[in-house]
Amino acid sequence: MAKQQFQAESKRLLDMMINSIYTHREIFLRELISNASDAIDKRHFKSLTDASLVPEEGFEIHLSADEDARTLTISDNGIGMTKEELEHNLGTIAQSGSLAFKQENQTDDTDIIGQFGVGFYASFMVASHVKVVSKACGSEQAYIWESDGADGYTIEPGEKDSYGTDIILTIKPDPEGEDEDTYSEFLQTYRLAGLVRKYSDYIRYPIKMQMPHSQEKPKPEDAPEDYKPEYETVYTEDTLNSMIPLWKKAKKDITQDEYDEFYRSKFMDYMKPLRTIHFHNEGLTASYDALLYIPSQPPFDYYSKDFSKGLSLYTSGVMIMEKCADLLPDYFGFVRGLVDSSDLSLNISREMLQHDRQLKAIAISLEKKIRSELLKMQKDEREEYIKFWNAFGYSIKAGAYANYGADKEKLRDLMMFYSAKNEKLITLKEYREAMPEDQEEIYYAAGSSTDALSKLPQAEMVRKHDYDILYLTADIDEFIISQLESQDDKKFRSITAGDLNLSSEEEKKEAEEKSTANRAMFDAMKEALDGKVKDVRVSSRLVSDPVCLTSEGNLSIEMERVLNNVPNNGNHFSAEKILEINASHPIFEKLIRLYTSDPDKLKTYAKLLYDQAMLIAGMPVEDPAAFTQAMCDLMAE
Ligand SMILES: Nc1ncnc2c1ncn2[C@@H]1O[C@H](COP(=O)(O)OP(=O)(O)OP(=O)(O)O)[C@@H](O)[C@H]1O
């Protein structure tokens, strides 16, 4: 048969595949074994309705290596491939028959691994020639697919006794002159057995291979007195994988490396997980094993609507749902892993599962466990927890804010905010516990960065009292804080809103008197600001800075900025702003003088002071050109 060309894109892909997708060429074996396991899963699935498809010998995968011929064969008694399937699945890279099978059969009732349609081609990283002999279940005829790599493949009729597939790799010759990085290792039984244990230990079907063992020869009857035992190599067919899924093994028998490797291969993450949570739960409605991971970073689409959360759901080691969303609340949507419960019926349909009482009970206990593990991490491994918080804190905060704060109490203790005093993230409880006796409220300031917030004029008075301030730098923070209202009886209070009650009665009285005495001047300034502020007055909170903006009412200046920045938002939000002037700053005397001598200039001063206060508050100046012009005019005087 004439050689067929891979599709043009496939050629390029194949080249990429061989040279760049995988860093370790040894993973070709994992890919081929996964394919074999998928193929058996498919036959297994079909055999549920057609008993004739159950193989007499049982489902199994076989490996055999021939060092002389330099061939490695991976055989399975799975579903096999027809001529068309060989053409379609192996002639087009990125064509996954396994994905199609799942879609056609509308089933998740299998543990099928393949989905991308690229794994098979990893063979070419180690093989110069690949031969696939396959006989599809129910077919009379077997077919042979052969290829040397990028220049194409052939398909011819062939001979095969039983259903299934043999993949025969001709292992590349070792490069001359190099003693490392050889290919021959992939012909050595111990190396192959090691790879199976490393990558494919949890494959549910036995992976068998003839393994050499050294055995003492029987002692001859006429053995001399000084007879020394002799040994010979015998071969036995061994099962290489433990088959017990990783999560079914005892925790003490699993190393962190094994957990990590399982995570990486199952969830396609090249980073190690931040935390592994493996536990068994005995429940009233359902008992289960769970193996959960907290990734070290969010997947690229985590904060988009394309992301779908969920845990794999197994019943007795068989996956019945790849991503069961109901097992995780949205705010813990970053958790990856699986749950295995033999209490769920195998025949249960997906629709039924979604409303299942057992499933709900599992979800509730999973949530509790995740929360308590996170709190444990927060307490005992703060550094790790900060990593977690930086990666997924937004998810927790959004969860606390969603649904009018329905879940906020569950999430409160997990939250962290930046403490000005400690110069690091702390919990609300920690803030509360460290509060001095005389501190009435929990202070916070919201803005774009901790640096900008530390320079807020309003912060000086709070710091003078030696009170801590939480710097809220994420857009959502202030909304959450207002939803949380208080922490252990102490209310949250923005340092830029309302009266902080931090000045003495005397100071307050003095400020009020000065405001009243200069009412006419302040009204003139307010008028010059044309509705931008609700009032101009003498400040009782400023220490050395000349001006600041504060707000009254529920909307803060920072909230105004956040809300107005929401795209396609038809409304314009406006906080009730107060321009506060420091009466002990020389500018105050100047304003008084201008009020009588040059009322027009007072207007310019009012606008400039307002713009400056806006800038300090991290807000844009409305008319930068006018602002600059007024500044320059003043400078030129
Ligand atoms: N041993 C096999 N028996 C039956 N079909 C197979 C076998 N190996 C591969 N196939 C078919 O070839 C397809 C392509 O395999 P390939 O390994 O390239 O991709 P995949 O397994 O679908 O996805 P992934 O890239 O995620 O592993 C599979 O989906 C499957 O339909």
XYZ file of C-alpha atoms and ligand atoms in Angstrom:
668
model
C 0.000 0.000 0.000
C 1.287 3.465 -0.893
C 2.578 5.589 1.924
C 0.016 8.075 3.238
C 1.143 11.492 4.322
C 0.239 12.849 7.713
C -1.837 15.966 7.325
C 0.332 19.042 6.881
C -0.433 20.400 10.346
C 0.224 16.957 11.736
C 3.738 16.926 10.336
C 4.618 20.113 12.096
C 2.917 18.962 15.264
C 4.758 15.656 15.181
C 8.016 17.500 14.914
C 7.068 19.702 17.851
C 5.908 16.690 19.764
C 9.174 14.835 19.385
C 11.313 17.833 20.139
C 9.532 19.998 22.584
C 6.267 18.991 24.269
C 7.722 16.554 26.760
C 10.916 17.111 28.676
C 11.304 13.506 29.743
C 11.199 11.032 26.940
C 10.461 8.226 29.411
C 6.838 9.378 29.590
C 6.137 7.739 26.214
C 5.472 4.567 28.189
C 2.936 6.265 30.431
C 1.142 7.567 27.335
C 0.987 4.169 25.644
C -0.136 2.427 28.828
C -2.821 5.056 29.338
C -4.017 4.428 25.795
C -4.073 0.683 26.469
C -6.050 1.250 29.651
C -8.483 3.534 27.787
C -8.933 0.842 25.126
C -9.698 -1.760 27.820
C -12.094 0.623 29.521
C -13.964 0.962 26.235
C -14.196 -2.795 25.769
C -15.167 -3.167 29.402
C -17.923 -0.613 28.901
C -19.217 -2.398 25.802
C -19.033 -5.755 27.562
C -21.548 -4.553 30.115
C -24.176 -5.022 27.418
C -22.420 -7.756 25.416
C -20.988 -10.509 27.601
C -19.192 -12.117 24.638
C -16.699 -9.273 24.777
C -15.313 -10.281 28.164
C -11.887 -11.849 27.404
C -11.257 -15.278 28.908
C -7.880 -14.322 30.300
C -9.277 -11.166 31.916
C -8.420 -7.634 30.940
C -4.702 -6.953 30.922
C -1.805 -5.036 29.446
C 1.423 -6.771 28.467
C 4.896 -5.403 28.033
C 7.710 -7.288 26.371
C 11.151 -6.194 25.361
C 13.525 -7.886 22.940
C 17.003 -6.486 23.394
C 18.409 -8.200 20.274
C 15.698 -6.991 17.956
C 15.559 -3.666 19.884
C 11.785 -3.853 20.083
C 9.433 -2.990 22.912
C 5.843 -4.232 22.610
C 2.878 -2.876 24.542
C -0.162 -5.119 24.092
C -3.668 -4.736 25.325
C -6.843 -6.754 24.949
C -8.925 -3.630 24.664
C -11.359 -2.499 22.037
C -8.861 -2.474 19.143
C -9.078 -0.288 16.051
C -10.633 -0.811 12.646
C -8.798 0.265 9.518
C -10.754 3.523 9.511
C -9.993 4.141 13.169
C -6.276 3.545 12.623
C -6.425 6.044 9.802
C -8.477 8.537 11.710
C -6.935 8.303 15.179
C -3.299 7.713 14.321
C -3.143 9.508 10.961
C -4.232 12.811 12.408
C -2.417 14.238 15.348
C -4.632 15.901 17.940
C -7.474 13.594 16.968
C -8.705 11.812 20.040
C -10.773 8.715 19.469
C -11.146 8.517 23.221
C -12.756 11.913 23.420
C -15.070 10.971 20.550
C -15.959 7.701 22.321
C -16.949 9.559 25.441
C -19.048 11.973 23.419
C -20.696 9.319 21.240
C -21.537 7.121 24.164
C -22.636 10.058 26.233
C -20.877 8.500 29.122
C -18.584 9.362 31.889
C -18.921 5.852 33.212
C -15.366 5.048 32.290
C -11.958 5.999 33.468
C -10.799 7.123 30.039
C -7.614 9.143 30.227
C -6.981 10.296 26.635
C -8.501 13.518 25.413
C -5.964 15.486 23.442
C -4.985 13.043 20.733
C -1.262 13.582 21.065
C 0.000 10.998 23.570
C 0.575 8.220 21.044
C 3.117 10.290 19.131
C 5.361 10.479 22.175
C 6.521 7.045 20.918
C 8.602 8.773 18.292
C 10.765 10.314 20.993
C 12.298 6.893 21.566
C 11.356 4.856 18.496
C 12.645 5.045 14.950
C 9.778 2.893 13.762
C 6.326 2.284 15.195
C 4.141 -0.644 14.209
C 0.569 -0.939 15.433
C -1.203 -4.266 14.962
C -4.838 -3.951 15.882
C -8.019 -5.977 15.641
C -11.219 -4.211 16.571
C -13.770 -6.001 18.715
C -16.214 -7.821 16.469
C -13.942 -7.632 13.368
C -12.573 -10.572 11.413
C -9.656 -8.669 10.011
C -6.667 -7.123 11.756
C -4.717 -4.178 10.321
C -1.160 -2.977 10.624
C -0.289 0.711 10.840
C 3.375 1.531 10.404
C 5.401 4.704 10.429
C 8.958 5.988 10.685
C 7.830 9.400 11.856
C 7.177 12.601 10.003
C 7.236 11.230 6.453
C 3.965 9.328 6.697
C 2.464 5.950 7.452
C 1.066 2.823 5.793
C -1.909 0.677 6.693
C -2.129 -2.922 5.516
C -4.226 -5.946 6.426
C -2.466 -8.197 8.942
C -2.828 -11.186 11.243
C -3.847 -11.115 14.878
C -5.608 -13.831 16.874
C -7.472 -11.884 19.483
C -9.090 -8.494 19.788
C -6.887 -5.672 20.953
C -3.771 -3.798 19.981
C -0.028 -4.441 19.941
C 2.201 -1.387 19.712
C 5.662 -2.473 18.601
C 8.345 0.161 18.961
C 11.728 -0.200 17.340
C 13.883 1.631 19.830
C 16.325 4.142 18.330
C 20.042 3.248 18.297
C 22.090 4.846 21.064
C 23.923 7.953 19.965
C 27.618 7.214 19.392
C 30.182 8.541 21.801
C 27.672 9.460 24.497
C 27.306 7.388 27.574
C 24.328 9.189 29.018
C 20.859 9.585 27.534
C 20.782 6.276 25.790
C 17.669 4.706 24.355
C 18.600 1.125 25.215
C 17.384 1.639 28.772
C 13.866 1.334 27.401
C 14.620 -2.305 26.551
C 15.663 -3.233 30.070
C 12.982 -4.948 32.098
C 13.898 -3.357 35.428
C 13.912 0.097 33.965
C 10.526 -0.534 32.338
C 9.108 -1.949 35.557
C 10.331 1.155 37.382
C 8.624 3.409 34.859
C 5.358 1.532 35.265
C 5.494 1.975 39.025
C 6.425 5.602 38.701
C 3.776 6.652 36.236
C 1.141 4.011 35.903
C 0.812 2.356 39.255
C -2.855 3.272 39.614
C -3.913 1.881 36.243
C -6.760 -0.416 37.130
C -5.755 -3.310 34.882
C -2.741 -5.521 35.525
C 0.334 -4.498 33.562
C 2.315 -7.691 33.154
C 5.822 -8.477 32.004
C 8.162 -11.461 32.016
C 10.614 -10.579 34.748
C 13.941 -12.293 35.355
C 14.572 -13.717 38.788
C 17.619 -15.375 40.095
C 16.838 -18.814 41.495
C 18.953 -21.474 43.131
C 19.318 -24.567 40.984
C 18.215 -27.847 42.579
C 21.128 -29.585 44.215
C 22.218 -32.603 42.089
C 21.825 -35.916 43.863
C 25.483 -36.765 43.264
C 26.690 -33.385 44.422
C 30.195 -33.482 45.915
C 30.713 -32.520 49.518
C 32.125 -29.128 48.679
C 29.147 -28.347 46.399
C 28.401 -24.639 46.081
C 24.852 -23.627 45.228
C 24.371 -22.550 41.626
C 21.920 -19.992 40.406
C 19.992 -19.581 37.204
C 17.758 -16.906 35.799
C 14.127 -17.860 35.506
C 11.378 -15.758 34.052
C 7.963 -15.324 35.619
C 5.127 -13.185 34.476
C 4.779 -10.471 37.099
C 2.186 -7.810 37.574
C 4.094 -4.568 37.783
C 1.465 -2.155 39.018
C -0.216 -2.245 42.381
C -3.551 -1.367 40.716
C -4.886 -0.070 43.977
C -5.652 3.529 43.185
C -3.311 5.851 45.004
C -6.104 7.227 47.177
C -7.002 3.746 48.371
C -3.540 3.135 49.735
C -2.712 3.876 53.335
C -1.350 7.388 53.785
C 1.795 6.074 55.449
C 2.660 4.114 52.311
C 2.531 7.116 50.021
C 5.389 9.554 49.608
C 4.817 13.225 48.795
C 6.581 12.600 45.474
C 3.941 10.027 44.604
C 1.159 12.424 45.512
C 2.818 15.127 43.437
C 3.353 12.885 40.448
C -0.248 11.748 40.548
C -1.377 15.360 40.702
C 0.809 16.414 37.810
C -0.219 13.608 35.533
C -3.885 13.717 36.401
C -4.360 17.459 36.362
C -1.806 18.432 33.759
C -0.106 20.944 36.028
C 3.637 21.274 35.759
C 3.829 22.888 39.221
C 3.740 20.866 42.409
C 0.560 21.287 44.443
C 0.747 23.602 47.420
C -1.041 21.139 49.664
C -2.327 17.603 49.507
C -5.370 16.597 51.532
C -5.948 12.862 51.670
C -8.539 11.470 54.016
C -11.250 8.940 54.626
C -14.596 10.021 55.942
C -17.093 7.735 57.590
C -20.434 9.404 57.093
C -23.988 8.525 57.975
C -25.244 8.856 54.407
C -22.025 8.044 52.593
C -18.461 7.115 53.463
C -15.761 8.135 51.074
C -12.062 8.576 50.367
C -10.928 11.910 49.078
C -7.656 12.989 47.568
C -7.659 16.745 47.184
C -5.007 19.165 46.074
C -4.615 22.871 46.437
C -2.676 23.997 43.386
C 0.162 26.453 43.826
C -1.238 28.797 41.226
C -4.593 29.348 39.585
C -5.103 27.860 36.130
C -4.920 30.570 33.471
C -8.694 30.693 33.101
C -9.538 30.424 36.803
C -10.947 33.887 37.123
C -12.915 33.686 33.863
C -16.309 32.284 33.055
C -14.668 29.515 31.007
C -13.372 27.839 34.130
C -15.324 24.884 35.360
C -14.779 23.645 38.882
C -15.360 20.117 40.106
C -13.900 16.975 41.578
C -13.751 13.623 39.854
C -16.213 11.244 41.331
C -15.403 7.556 41.547
C -17.419 4.795 42.887
C -15.295 1.807 43.862
C -12.422 2.992 41.728
C -14.530 3.555 38.583
C -14.917 7.117 37.512
C -18.548 8.034 37.037
C -18.147 11.741 36.617
C -15.062 13.588 35.556
C -15.944 16.929 37.076
C -18.678 16.940 39.614
C -19.281 20.634 40.215
C -21.724 20.077 43.065
C -18.972 18.729 45.275
C -17.336 22.136 45.655
C -18.664 25.564 46.523
C -17.567 28.240 44.045
C -15.150 29.820 46.481
C -13.254 26.531 46.808
C -13.472 25.959 43.060
C -9.668 25.931 42.816
C -9.446 22.598 44.664
C -8.606 19.686 42.404
C -8.912 16.046 43.147
C -11.267 13.176 43.481
C -13.742 11.537 45.736
C -14.320 7.788 45.799
C -17.354 6.408 47.527
C -18.518 2.846 47.225
C -21.849 3.895 48.703
C -22.919 5.495 45.428
C -24.663 3.091 43.132
C -22.810 2.349 39.890
C -25.961 2.504 37.829
C -26.983 5.831 39.104
C -27.473 8.354 36.293
C -25.737 11.650 36.258
C -28.974 13.585 36.601
C -29.906 11.597 39.634
C -26.482 12.068 41.106
C -26.783 15.794 40.917
C -29.736 15.761 43.233
C -28.434 13.031 45.372
C -28.734 13.446 49.105
C -25.514 11.493 49.567
C -23.709 13.833 47.240
C -24.901 16.830 49.223
C -23.712 15.267 52.462
C -20.313 14.582 50.901
C -20.098 18.143 49.619
C -20.807 19.563 53.065
C -18.180 17.458 54.767
C -15.627 18.172 52.012
C -16.153 21.882 52.459
C -15.609 21.593 56.195
C -12.453 19.609 55.664
C -11.015 22.037 53.103
C -11.771 24.957 55.391
C -10.179 23.324 58.397
C -7.087 22.337 56.390
C -6.707 25.908 55.196
C -7.033 27.216 58.735
C -4.456 24.706 59.885
C -2.118 25.889 57.185
C -2.780 29.512 58.149
C -1.857 28.743 61.725
C 1.099 26.395 61.287
C 2.549 27.254 57.908
C 1.996 30.939 57.450
C 4.404 31.305 54.561
C 2.641 28.601 52.570
C -0.700 30.084 53.473
C 0.361 33.482 52.159
C 1.253 31.792 48.868
C -2.190 30.255 48.847
C -3.787 33.561 49.742
C -1.954 35.390 46.976
C -3.121 32.783 44.476
C -6.711 32.239 45.629
C -7.553 34.955 48.154
C -9.685 36.706 45.584
C -11.809 33.591 45.205
C -12.444 33.489 48.961
C -13.223 37.188 49.100
C -15.580 37.008 46.137
C -17.289 34.058 47.832
C -17.750 36.044 51.024
C -19.292 38.912 49.093
C -21.524 36.839 46.772
C -25.183 36.157 47.565
C -25.452 39.137 49.902
C -22.794 37.654 52.127
C -24.588 34.361 52.774
C -21.272 32.520 53.285
C -19.263 35.327 54.805
C -19.083 33.826 58.278
C -17.624 30.582 56.953
C -14.920 32.503 55.154
C -14.181 35.330 57.578
C -11.323 33.569 59.376
C -9.619 32.617 56.146
C -9.262 36.212 55.037
C -6.097 38.236 55.320
C -5.466 41.929 54.939
C -2.355 44.045 55.051
C -1.538 45.483 58.447
C 0.231 48.857 58.422
C 1.800 48.211 61.801
C 3.036 44.684 61.079
C 3.830 45.447 57.452
C 2.417 42.093 56.413
C -0.851 40.254 55.931
C -2.754 39.394 59.081
C -6.167 37.953 59.878
C -9.029 40.011 61.261
C -8.835 38.048 64.473
C -5.165 38.867 64.836
C -5.924 42.548 64.387
C -8.689 42.369 66.945
C -6.580 40.525 69.492
C -3.740 43.022 69.218
C -6.019 46.062 69.672
C -5.146 48.294 72.637
C -7.815 48.539 75.337
C -8.785 52.094 74.469
C -9.247 51.471 70.727
C -12.921 51.608 69.879
C -12.959 50.616 66.223
C -10.992 48.663 63.643
C -9.415 51.109 61.212
C -8.932 50.541 57.542
C -8.061 52.553 54.473
C -8.868 51.523 50.930
C -6.810 52.476 47.910
C -4.658 51.229 45.108
C -1.442 50.388 46.965
C -0.110 50.068 50.501
C 2.475 52.683 49.629
C -0.130 55.259 48.589
C -2.275 54.428 51.613
C 0.602 54.880 54.030
C 0.858 58.474 52.820
C -2.794 59.329 53.390
C -3.039 62.464 55.538
C -5.868 60.862 57.514
C -3.562 58.006 58.581
C -1.303 60.247 60.614
C -3.820 60.844 63.407
C -4.566 57.111 63.706
C -0.891 56.284 63.817
C -0.339 58.961 66.450
C -2.625 56.942 68.690
C -0.558 53.847 67.904
C -3.525 52.127 66.313
C -3.065 49.714 63.431
C -4.693 50.313 60.046
C -5.678 47.622 57.569
C -4.729 48.663 54.070
C -7.266 47.336 51.601
C -5.771 47.284 48.152
C -8.090 45.028 46.137
C -11.176 46.580 44.570
C -13.447 44.154 46.360
C -11.940 44.650 49.844
C -13.905 47.613 51.083
C -17.167 46.053 49.969
C -16.366 42.944 51.954
C -15.320 44.854 55.017
C -18.575 46.792 54.971
C -20.441 43.522 54.616
C -18.564 41.952 57.513
C -19.424 45.043 59.579
C -17.448 44.081 62.652
C -14.977 41.659 64.156
C -15.702 40.372 67.657
C -17.887 43.376 68.553
C -15.608 46.024 67.142
C -16.905 47.816 64.089
C -14.809 48.491 61.024
C -14.176 52.132 60.358
C -12.650 53.781 57.283
C -10.112 56.405 58.271
C -11.421 58.591 55.456
C -15.079 58.510 56.438
C -17.070 60.454 59.012
C -15.785 61.468 62.405
C -13.120 59.134 63.761
C -13.581 60.381 67.299
C -9.859 60.429 67.769
C -9.400 64.079 68.606
C -10.040 65.412 72.062
C -13.251 67.261 72.912
C -11.200 70.429 72.992
C -9.735 69.884 69.545
C -13.165 69.113 68.180
C -14.670 72.185 69.742
C -11.899 74.341 68.374
C -12.371 72.946 64.879
C -16.113 73.513 65.064
C -15.661 77.069 66.252
C -13.217 77.823 63.490
C -15.581 76.292 60.930
C -18.459 78.438 62.205
C -16.354 81.566 62.361
C -15.271 81.063 58.744
C -18.565 79.706 57.459
C -18.929 82.411 54.815
C -15.460 81.671 53.439
C -16.091 77.925 53.397
C -19.420 78.479 51.636
C -17.634 80.541 48.983
C -15.138 77.710 48.504
C -17.931 75.157 48.321
C -19.668 77.255 45.675
C -16.423 77.505 43.685
C -16.283 73.699 43.699
C -19.641 73.620 42.002
C -21.346 70.675 43.711
C -18.244 68.495 43.921
C -18.246 68.610 47.702
C -20.988 68.568 50.279
C -19.055 70.780 52.628
C -15.750 72.505 53.295
C -14.704 72.659 56.939
C -11.903 72.754 59.446
C -10.438 69.322 60.077
C -10.004 67.798 63.464
C -8.121 64.798 62.068
C -5.279 66.358 60.081
C -1.941 66.621 61.810
C 0.601 68.071 59.411
C -0.990 67.774 55.960
C -2.885 70.784 54.620
C -6.033 69.114 53.182
C -7.871 65.867 52.762
C -11.109 64.518 51.406
C -13.410 62.524 53.595
C -16.812 61.093 52.906
C -20.157 60.847 54.598
C -22.810 58.240 53.921
C -22.402 54.630 52.762
C -20.317 55.225 49.680
C -16.631 55.930 50.206
C -14.390 57.758 47.756
C -12.613 54.477 46.928
C -15.952 52.733 46.356
C -16.915 55.542 43.994
C -13.726 54.884 42.007
C -14.273 51.109 41.912
C -17.937 51.332 40.925
C -17.329 53.909 38.210
C -14.582 51.706 36.780
C -16.910 48.762 36.198
C -17.160 48.425 32.392
C -20.532 49.143 30.746
C -21.879 50.514 33.946
C -24.589 52.999 32.992
C -24.724 54.684 36.395
C -22.407 57.285 37.758
C -21.624 56.926 41.426
C -20.644 59.831 43.580
C -19.564 59.805 47.219
C -20.624 62.647 49.513
C -17.278 64.377 49.850
C -16.081 66.787 52.493
C -13.025 68.941 51.881
C -11.235 69.266 55.200
C -8.683 72.011 55.792
C -5.975 71.889 58.434
C -6.397 75.074 60.488
C -2.872 74.862 61.865
C -1.360 74.850 58.386
C -0.232 78.239 56.951
C -2.595 77.714 54.003
C -5.551 78.361 56.321
C -4.389 81.906 57.162
C -3.780 82.505 53.486
C -7.340 81.475 52.639
C -8.716 83.869 55.248
C -6.693 86.705 53.773
C -7.767 85.884 50.215
C -11.422 85.772 51.225
C -11.347 89.503 51.964
C -8.630 90.682 49.576
C -9.060 88.543 46.444
C -12.230 86.376 46.301
C -11.422 85.226 42.732
C -8.132 83.812 43.834
C -9.877 82.071 46.719
C -11.894 80.204 44.085
C -8.689 79.104 42.328
C -7.228 78.006 45.664
C -10.356 76.045 46.487
C -10.130 74.161 43.174
C -6.421 73.512 43.587
C -6.852 72.238 47.111
C -9.669 69.976 45.989
C -7.586 68.557 43.126
C -4.682 67.959 45.449
C -6.927 66.181 47.926
C -8.271 64.057 45.061
C -4.749 63.100 44.032
C -3.830 62.164 47.583
C -6.976 60.012 47.753
C -5.757 58.172 44.644
C -8.436 59.666 42.424
C -7.824 61.240 39.035
C -7.970 65.003 38.650
C -10.981 65.837 36.494
C -9.298 68.506 34.379
C -5.516 68.047 34.464
C -4.918 70.895 31.977
C -6.771 73.422 34.131
C -5.008 72.090 37.232
C -1.566 72.499 35.650
C -2.415 75.957 34.317
C -3.540 77.167 37.750
C -0.402 75.723 39.377
C 1.871 77.388 36.824
C 0.103 80.732 37.197
C 0.702 80.557 40.924
C 4.328 79.564 40.462
C 4.914 82.406 38.045
C 3.635 85.013 40.517
N -4.034 0.852 22.295
C -5.047 1.455 21.683
N -6.198 0.806 21.459
C -7.259 1.391 20.860
N -7.243 2.666 20.435
C -6.118 3.382 20.616
C -4.963 2.827 21.245
N -4.015 3.778 21.266
C -4.542 4.869 20.706
N -5.802 4.646 20.310
C -6.707 5.600 19.650
O -5.956 6.647 19.109
C -6.378 7.896 19.635
C -5.234 8.848 19.714
O -4.355 8.442 20.744
P -3.451 9.489 21.468
O -2.667 8.819 22.525
O -2.667 10.228 20.432
O -4.477 10.488 22.079
P -5.507 10.334 23.299
O -5.147 9.159 24.113
O -6.891 10.395 22.730
O -5.297 11.695 24.073
P -4.070 12.179 24.967
O -3.223 12.973 24.059
O -4.760 13.004 26.005
O -3.383 10.951 25.488
C -7.016 7.561 20.962
O -7.973 8.508 21.342
C -7.660 6.191 20.647
O -8.916 6.367 20.015
